[in-house]
Amino acid sequence: NAGVTQTPKFQVLKTGQSMTLQCAQDMNHEYMSWYRQDPGMGLRLIHYSVGAGITDQGEVPNGYNVSRSTTEDFPLRLLSAAPSQTSVYFCASGTRETQYFGPGTRLLVL
Amino acid sequence: DAKTTQPPSMDCAEGRAANLPCNHSTISGNEYVYWYRQIHSQGPQYIIHGLKNNETNEMASLIITEDRKSSTLILPHATLRDTAVYYCIVRGLTSNTGKLIFGQGTTLQVKP
């Protein structure tokens, strides 16, 4: 199995543009989540999901939307990108006990 | 979830054991100790977790003190590829949402 996959790997946006960061897992995990990591800082939770159709906010949800229509996919949407959203984004999936992270998406908002 | 305290950085000689400490004095009885690491530019990698007994897997050993207020992650024979930021995380599973709260971690530098 491929584990947790994220696309794209890199993205450059202009302020105000929208985009969707994709995350998929093939391990039938219930739990999925999105984190962002800024230089010199630890990971901060954006949104998470405990199953298809169920999502909730994390520490820094503003400016981001999520949905979970299937077990496998958990896309993160930026409706109107801002320079403050320049970051590295990590998706994770797992069980109630353990989370596994994807390789990350590096986003630059100009 | 309980807060953890880790030293900001540590060095270790290649081939020697790396012992990474973590204090979690406010841990409650149903909270587990987790360790993750993040190698430069990669996603965090799960290492090990435990409740109160010592745990060992193919990557590392986790030693938790009897009062559970501190723990040590042991990499028995550190290699250059073990250079990373190591995160100690305490969380419960009773109302689990799968989320992890990351602190600043310990930057381990393995030197030849």
PDB file of C-alpha atoms in Angstrom, chain A residues 4 9 21 30 34 41 44 52-53 59 67 92 97 106:
ATOM      1  CA  VAL A   4      -0.464   8.573   3.026  1.00  0.00           C
ATOM      2  CA  LYS A   9       4.417  18.554  -3.507  1.00  0.00           C
ATOM      3  CA  LEU A  21      -4.481  20.294  -1.168  1.00  0.00           C
ATOM      4  CA  GLU A  30     -10.781   6.384  10.443  1.00  0.00           C
ATOM      5  CA  TRP A  34      -4.152  18.394   8.581  1.00  0.00           C
ATOM      6  CA  MET A  41       7.845  26.078  14.936  1.00  0.00           C
ATOM      7  CA  ARG A  44      -0.104  22.980  14.495  1.00  0.00           C
ATOM      8  CA  ALA A  52     -16.406   9.941   6.798  1.00  0.00           C
ATOM      9  CA  GLY A  53     -18.837  12.815   7.168  1.00  0.00           C
ATOM     10  CA  GLU A  59      -5.864  24.958  16.715  1.00  0.00           C
ATOM     11  CA  SER A  67     -14.719  17.773   4.027  1.00  0.00           C
ATOM     12  CA  ALA A  92      -1.891  12.417   8.708  1.00  0.00           C
ATOM     13  CA  GLU A  97      -3.729   5.002  18.794  1.00  0.00           C
ATOM     14  CA  ARG A 106       5.095  23.180   0.401  1.00  0.00           C
TER      15      ARG A 106
END
